[in-house]
Amino acid sequence: MDETWGISGPQFLAWYGIALALVLAVQVVWPRVARTRAVEHTGELPDVYHLAYLAGGPERVADTAIAALVDRGLLRVNSEGLVTAAGKHPWHKIERSVHEGAKGAKGGTTRSLRAKAARSKAMSDLEAEMQRAGLLTSGSEARPFHTTILLAFLVLLAIGAVRFVTGASHGRPVGWLFLLLVVALVLTVVASVVRGRKRVGITPRGQGALTHARFSSRTQGAVRPALLLAGAAGAVALGGLAMYPDDELSAALIPPFQPFAGSGGGSSSGGSSCSTSSSCSSGSSCSGGSSCSSGSSCSSGSSCGGGGCGG
């Protein structure tokens, strides 16, 4: 039999492609299946910030702290969305890091407070505590799985390379095999990058705790609702700043959407903010109806007439 390895070229290509597809499917699907297999968790979460992290990560933790501090009068929010510290230092480490970030005459925005809180030692301590409790992964738990996937791709890459060299030396057509080898190489590189990435994620136990807390918030279950689910902090922990009980404060706290800024020089259209150059006076309006408050500015090079910003 003069076929390489006793397998015809088309047969080898078919089995090789199937093997690559199977390993790729396992790499993509299995982590998602593992995350959805949440174990039942009926115990109590330590506090509202553990719940907030499970529901929305570090940003949700910062939002929850902002809500709690505003609710207690330790943060003040003006109509422009600037948050300033007031009163004494809170005792909770997360709240203290957010309170510190809002100090100063100008304070900070929700976006800046989120960024500072995410980099704080208090947030690192919270993540480490949740990892010890089995609510979050540290990234090392998934390493054996990703190592196995990487080894599988390396084996397939090696087999394909040997087949390519053998077939080419015997004058066999190897064009399609070359394309599959490129695919195998790309998948191997991706698997190597994924394996080296350290990512914090929710464990099945953490997902179960979050599901239980959400169910308890609707049924008034026994997961310390007075601590976790009562008040502004609990509402924000589960649903974000949009769930803050005061609509006016909620609107002031939610960071504005910032679309991609296109080429400059054009006039401001309805709903958009004016870019920096000449200042609008208080009460004047941009074209299309968006108002320029005192201190905001018109599009570059344009002047503020009686009708507002624009051409």
Short mmCIF file of C-alpha atoms in Angstrom, two decimals:
data_model
loop_
_atom_site.label_atom_id
_atom_site.label_comp_id
_atom_site.label_asym_id
_atom_site.label_seq_id
_atom_site.Cartn_x
_atom_site.Cartn_y
_atom_site.Cartn_z
CA MET A 1 0.00 0.00 0.00
CA ASP A 2 1.60 3.24 -1.15
CA GLU A 3 -0.58 5.62 0.86
CA THR A 4 1.31 7.58 3.52
CA TRP A 5 0.73 5.83 6.87
CA GLY A 6 -1.84 3.67 5.08
CA ILE A 7 -4.34 6.57 5.06
CA SER A 8 -5.32 8.46 1.93
CA GLY A 9 -4.91 12.21 1.79
CA PRO A 10 -8.65 13.03 1.87
CA GLN A 11 -9.21 10.65 4.78
CA PHE A 12 -6.37 12.20 6.78
CA LEU A 13 -7.63 15.72 6.08
CA ALA A 14 -11.13 14.76 7.24
CA TRP A 15 -9.96 13.15 10.48
CA TYR A 16 -7.44 15.92 11.13
CA GLY A 17 -10.06 18.63 10.69
CA ILE A 18 -12.50 16.76 12.95
CA ALA A 19 -9.83 16.43 15.65
CA LEU A 20 -9.06 20.16 15.55
CA ALA A 21 -12.76 21.01 15.69
CA LEU A 22 -13.37 18.69 18.66
CA VAL A 23 -10.52 20.14 20.73
CA LEU A 24 -11.69 23.66 19.89
CA ALA A 25 -15.27 22.79 20.88
CA VAL A 26 -14.11 21.45 24.23
CA GLN A 27 -12.01 24.58 24.80
CA VAL A 28 -14.98 26.87 24.15
CA VAL A 29 -17.91 24.92 25.57
CA TRP A 30 -16.60 23.19 28.68
CA PRO A 31 -15.79 26.33 30.75
CA ARG A 32 -19.30 27.63 30.07
CA VAL A 33 -20.85 24.33 31.09
CA ALA A 34 -18.80 24.34 34.29
CA ARG A 35 -19.94 27.87 35.14
CA THR A 36 -23.61 27.00 34.69
CA ARG A 37 -23.38 23.96 36.97
CA ALA A 38 -23.91 26.14 40.03
CA VAL A 39 -24.08 24.28 43.29
CA GLU A 40 -26.80 25.18 45.74
CA HIS A 41 -25.62 27.80 48.21
CA THR A 42 -27.96 28.52 51.10
CA GLY A 43 -25.46 30.12 53.47
CA GLU A 44 -25.05 33.81 54.15
CA LEU A 45 -22.77 36.04 52.15
CA PRO A 46 -20.56 38.08 54.51
CA ASP A 47 -21.79 41.49 53.36
CA VAL A 48 -23.33 43.45 50.53
CA TYR A 49 -19.98 43.97 48.76
CA HIS A 50 -19.51 40.23 48.23
CA LEU A 51 -22.93 40.20 46.57
CA ALA A 52 -22.04 43.27 44.48
CA TYR A 53 -18.83 41.64 43.21
CA LEU A 54 -20.69 38.49 42.19
CA ALA A 55 -23.35 40.55 40.41
CA GLY A 56 -21.12 43.01 38.56
CA GLY A 57 -17.45 42.83 39.51
CA PRO A 58 -15.30 45.67 40.91
CA GLU A 59 -17.37 48.40 39.24
CA ARG A 60 -20.54 47.19 40.94
CA VAL A 61 -18.69 47.09 44.26
CA ALA A 62 -17.69 50.74 43.82
CA ASP A 63 -21.24 51.69 42.80
CA THR A 64 -22.62 49.94 45.87
CA ALA A 65 -20.20 51.79 48.13
CA ILE A 66 -21.16 55.10 46.51
CA ALA A 67 -24.85 54.33 47.06
CA ALA A 68 -24.27 53.37 50.69
CA LEU A 69 -22.23 56.50 51.40
CA VAL A 70 -24.69 58.81 49.65
CA ASP A 71 -27.52 57.18 51.58
CA ARG A 72 -25.71 57.89 54.87
CA GLY A 73 -24.72 61.44 53.93
CA LEU A 74 -21.00 60.69 53.67
CA LEU A 75 -20.95 61.54 49.96
CA ARG A 76 -22.69 64.42 48.22
CA VAL A 77 -23.72 64.52 44.57
CA ASN A 78 -24.36 67.73 42.63
CA SER A 79 -26.47 68.15 39.52
CA GLU A 80 -23.41 67.74 37.28
CA GLY A 81 -22.67 64.29 38.70
CA LEU A 82 -19.62 65.31 40.76
CA VAL A 83 -19.30 63.35 43.99
CA THR A 84 -17.57 64.92 46.99
CA ALA A 85 -16.71 63.48 50.38
CA ALA A 86 -18.50 64.69 53.50
CA GLY A 87 -18.46 63.70 57.14
CA LYS A 88 -16.10 61.31 58.87
CA HIS A 89 -14.26 58.30 57.44
CA PRO A 90 -16.42 55.17 57.06
CA TRP A 91 -15.16 52.06 58.83
CA HIS A 92 -15.53 49.60 55.93
CA LYS A 93 -12.37 49.32 53.79
CA ILE A 94 -14.22 49.47 50.47
CA GLU A 95 -16.26 52.47 51.55
CA ARG A 96 -13.16 54.17 52.91
CA SER A 97 -11.33 53.78 49.57
CA VAL A 98 -14.27 55.34 47.71
CA HIS A 99 -14.59 58.11 50.31
CA GLU A 100 -10.89 58.92 49.97
CA GLY A 101 -11.23 59.11 46.19
CA ALA A 102 -13.99 61.72 46.50
CA LYS A 103 -11.98 64.08 48.70
CA GLY A 104 -10.90 67.48 47.51
CA ALA A 105 -12.72 70.57 46.34
CA LYS A 106 -13.74 69.04 43.01
CA GLY A 107 -14.36 65.51 44.28
CA GLY A 108 -14.70 62.98 41.48
CA THR A 109 -17.10 61.38 39.03
CA THR A 110 -18.60 57.94 39.36
CA ARG A 111 -16.24 56.76 36.61
CA SER A 112 -13.12 58.03 38.39
CA LEU A 113 -14.24 56.60 41.73
CA ARG A 114 -14.77 53.22 40.10
CA ALA A 115 -11.27 53.28 38.63
CA LYS A 116 -9.66 54.22 41.95
CA ALA A 117 -11.61 51.61 43.89
CA ALA A 118 -10.72 48.88 41.38
CA ARG A 119 -7.00 49.55 41.95
CA SER A 120 -7.25 49.82 45.72
CA LYS A 121 -5.86 47.37 48.25
CA ALA A 122 -9.37 47.06 49.69
CA MET A 123 -10.60 45.59 46.39
CA SER A 124 -7.64 43.19 46.25
CA ASP A 125 -8.39 42.09 49.80
CA LEU A 126 -12.05 41.54 48.93
CA GLU A 127 -11.12 39.39 45.92
CA ALA A 128 -8.68 37.35 48.00
CA GLU A 129 -11.31 36.82 50.69
CA MET A 130 -13.86 35.65 48.13
CA GLN A 131 -11.32 33.30 46.58
CA ARG A 132 -10.65 31.74 49.98
CA ALA A 133 -14.40 31.33 50.45
CA GLY A 134 -14.66 29.51 47.12
CA LEU A 135 -16.79 32.24 45.51
CA LEU A 136 -14.17 33.40 43.00
CA THR A 137 -11.45 31.64 41.06
CA SER A 138 -7.88 32.87 41.22
CA GLY A 139 -7.15 31.79 37.65
CA SER A 140 -4.98 28.84 38.73
CA GLU A 141 -7.95 26.46 39.01
CA ALA A 142 -8.49 26.49 35.25
CA ARG A 143 -4.79 26.11 34.39
CA PRO A 144 -4.80 22.26 34.21
CA PHE A 145 -7.72 22.37 31.76
CA HIS A 146 -6.05 24.98 29.55
CA THR A 147 -2.75 23.08 29.75
CA THR A 148 -4.49 19.94 28.48
CA ILE A 149 -6.05 21.88 25.61
CA LEU A 150 -2.66 23.37 24.71
CA LEU A 151 -1.00 19.94 24.73
CA ALA A 152 -3.77 18.55 22.51
CA PHE A 153 -3.22 21.29 19.94
CA LEU A 154 0.57 20.79 20.11
CA VAL A 155 0.18 17.06 19.45
CA LEU A 156 -2.13 17.71 16.50
CA LEU A 157 0.26 20.34 15.16
CA ALA A 158 3.16 17.90 15.39
CA ILE A 159 1.21 15.10 13.68
CA GLY A 160 0.17 17.44 10.89
CA ALA A 161 3.73 18.71 10.43
CA VAL A 162 5.14 15.18 10.19
CA ARG A 163 2.42 14.19 7.70
CA PHE A 164 3.15 17.33 5.67
CA VAL A 165 6.88 16.61 5.47
CA THR A 166 6.32 12.95 4.68
CA GLY A 167 3.73 13.67 2.01
CA ALA A 168 5.81 16.42 0.41
CA SER A 169 8.88 14.16 0.27
CA HIS A 170 6.83 11.56 -1.63
CA GLY A 171 5.46 14.11 -4.05
CA ARG A 172 1.95 14.06 -2.64
CA PRO A 173 -0.31 17.16 -2.90
CA VAL A 174 -0.18 18.92 0.50
CA GLY A 175 -1.88 22.25 -0.18
CA TRP A 176 -4.99 21.60 1.93
CA LEU A 177 -2.91 20.09 4.70
CA PHE A 178 -0.80 23.23 4.74
CA LEU A 179 -3.95 25.32 5.32
CA LEU A 180 -5.02 23.06 8.19
CA LEU A 181 -1.53 23.35 9.67
CA VAL A 182 -1.88 27.14 9.67
CA VAL A 183 -5.22 26.78 11.47
CA ALA A 184 -3.64 24.39 13.98
CA LEU A 185 -0.78 26.82 14.59
CA VAL A 186 -3.18 29.71 15.21
CA LEU A 187 -5.29 27.61 17.61
CA THR A 188 -2.13 26.54 19.46
CA VAL A 189 -1.00 30.14 19.88
CA VAL A 190 -4.44 31.16 21.13
CA ALA A 191 -4.50 28.25 23.59
CA SER A 192 -1.07 29.28 24.88
CA VAL A 193 -2.25 32.86 25.43
CA VAL A 194 -5.42 31.72 27.21
CA ARG A 195 -3.42 29.38 29.44
CA GLY A 196 -1.07 32.18 30.46
CA ARG A 197 -3.85 34.62 31.25
CA LYS A 198 -4.75 35.00 34.91
CA ARG A 199 -8.41 35.87 35.18
CA VAL A 200 -10.67 36.16 38.20
CA GLY A 201 -14.03 34.49 37.62
CA ILE A 202 -17.09 33.32 39.53
CA THR A 203 -17.05 29.71 40.70
CA PRO A 204 -20.15 27.51 40.56
CA ARG A 205 -20.46 28.11 44.32
CA GLY A 206 -20.35 31.86 43.74
CA GLN A 207 -22.95 31.63 40.99
CA GLY A 208 -25.15 29.63 43.33
CA ALA A 209 -24.78 32.27 46.05
CA LEU A 210 -25.75 35.02 43.61
CA THR A 211 -28.77 33.08 42.35
CA HIS A 212 -29.89 32.38 45.90
CA ALA A 213 -29.52 36.04 46.89
CA ARG A 214 -31.54 37.20 43.89
CA PHE A 215 -34.27 34.68 44.66
CA SER A 216 -34.28 35.77 48.30
CA SER A 217 -34.62 39.41 47.29
CA ARG A 218 -37.91 38.53 45.60
CA THR A 219 -39.22 36.11 48.20
CA GLN A 220 -37.80 37.71 51.37
CA GLY A 221 -35.81 34.59 52.11
CA ALA A 222 -33.36 34.05 54.91
CA VAL A 223 -30.13 35.43 53.45
CA ARG A 224 -29.84 38.28 55.94
CA PRO A 225 -32.15 40.57 53.92
CA ALA A 226 -31.66 43.39 56.43
CA LEU A 227 -27.93 43.40 55.61
CA LEU A 228 -27.87 42.36 51.96
CA LEU A 229 -31.07 43.47 50.36
CA ALA A 230 -32.50 46.39 52.33
CA GLY A 231 -31.75 49.97 51.45
CA ALA A 232 -29.99 51.67 48.58
CA ALA A 233 -26.79 49.61 48.80
CA GLY A 234 -28.62 46.30 48.41
CA ALA A 235 -30.66 47.55 45.47
CA VAL A 236 -27.55 48.84 43.68
CA ALA A 237 -25.58 45.67 44.48
CA LEU A 238 -28.11 43.57 42.59
CA GLY A 239 -29.21 45.96 39.88
CA GLY A 240 -26.65 48.76 39.50
CA LEU A 241 -27.00 52.50 39.96
CA ALA A 242 -30.19 52.52 37.91
CA MET A 243 -31.85 50.82 40.90
CA TYR A 244 -30.95 53.58 43.37
CA PRO A 245 -34.24 54.50 45.11
CA ASP A 246 -33.98 58.24 44.34
CA ASP A 247 -34.47 58.78 40.59
CA GLU A 248 -32.79 62.20 40.59
CA LEU A 249 -29.69 60.93 42.39
CA SER A 250 -29.64 57.83 40.24
CA ALA A 251 -29.58 59.94 37.07
CA ALA A 252 -26.80 62.14 38.51
CA LEU A 253 -24.66 59.16 39.52
CA ILE A 254 -24.88 57.11 36.32
CA PRO A 255 -21.88 58.00 34.11
CA PRO A 256 -22.98 59.56 30.80
CA PHE A 257 -22.56 57.57 27.62
CA GLN A 258 -19.49 58.73 25.72
CA PRO A 259 -19.76 57.90 22.01
CA PHE A 260 -16.74 57.83 19.75
CA ALA A 261 -15.85 61.37 18.76
CA GLY A 262 -15.63 61.76 15.01
CA SER A 263 -13.74 64.42 13.07
CA GLY A 264 -13.78 67.81 14.72
CA GLY A 265 -14.98 71.13 13.37
CA GLY A 266 -18.66 70.23 12.93
CA SER A 267 -21.44 71.76 14.97
CA SER A 268 -22.97 69.99 17.93
CA SER A 269 -26.10 68.02 17.07
CA GLY A 270 -29.12 67.11 19.18
CA GLY A 271 -28.21 65.41 22.44
CA SER A 272 -24.45 65.67 22.02
CA SER A 273 -22.14 67.68 24.24
CA CYS A 274 -20.11 70.59 22.89
CA SER A 275 -16.37 70.21 22.42
CA THR A 276 -13.75 72.57 23.82
CA SER A 277 -13.07 76.01 22.44
CA SER A 278 -15.16 79.10 23.11
CA SER A 279 -17.37 79.01 26.15
CA CYS A 280 -21.14 79.15 26.19
CA SER A 281 -22.79 81.34 28.74
CA SER A 282 -25.05 79.80 31.33
CA GLY A 283 -28.41 79.02 29.85
CA SER A 284 -27.44 79.12 26.18
CA SER A 285 -28.19 76.01 24.16
CA CYS A 286 -26.47 73.82 21.59
CA SER A 287 -28.10 73.17 18.27
CA GLY A 288 -30.63 70.36 18.42
CA GLY A 289 -31.61 71.14 21.97
CA SER A 290 -28.82 69.92 24.28
CA SER A 291 -28.09 72.60 26.83
CA CYS A 292 -24.63 73.98 27.63
CA SER A 293 -24.38 74.64 31.33
CA SER A 294 -22.03 77.23 32.76
CA GLY A 295 -18.46 76.12 32.10
CA SER A 296 -19.30 73.86 29.16
CA SER A 297 -18.05 74.83 25.74
CA CYS A 298 -18.97 74.95 22.08
CA SER A 299 -17.49 73.12 19.13
CA SER A 300 -13.94 74.04 18.16
CA GLY A 301 -13.76 77.37 16.46
CA SER A 302 -17.49 78.11 16.66
CA SER A 303 -19.02 81.00 18.53
CA CYS A 304 -21.96 81.13 20.90
CA GLY A 305 -24.68 83.21 19.43
CA GLY A 306 -28.11 83.90 20.76
CA GLY A 307 -29.35 80.61 19.38
CA GLY A 308 -26.51 78.55 20.85
CA CYS A 309 -23.58 76.54 19.46
CA GLY A 310 -23.28 75.60 15.83
CA GLY A 311 -22.32 76.61 12.36
#
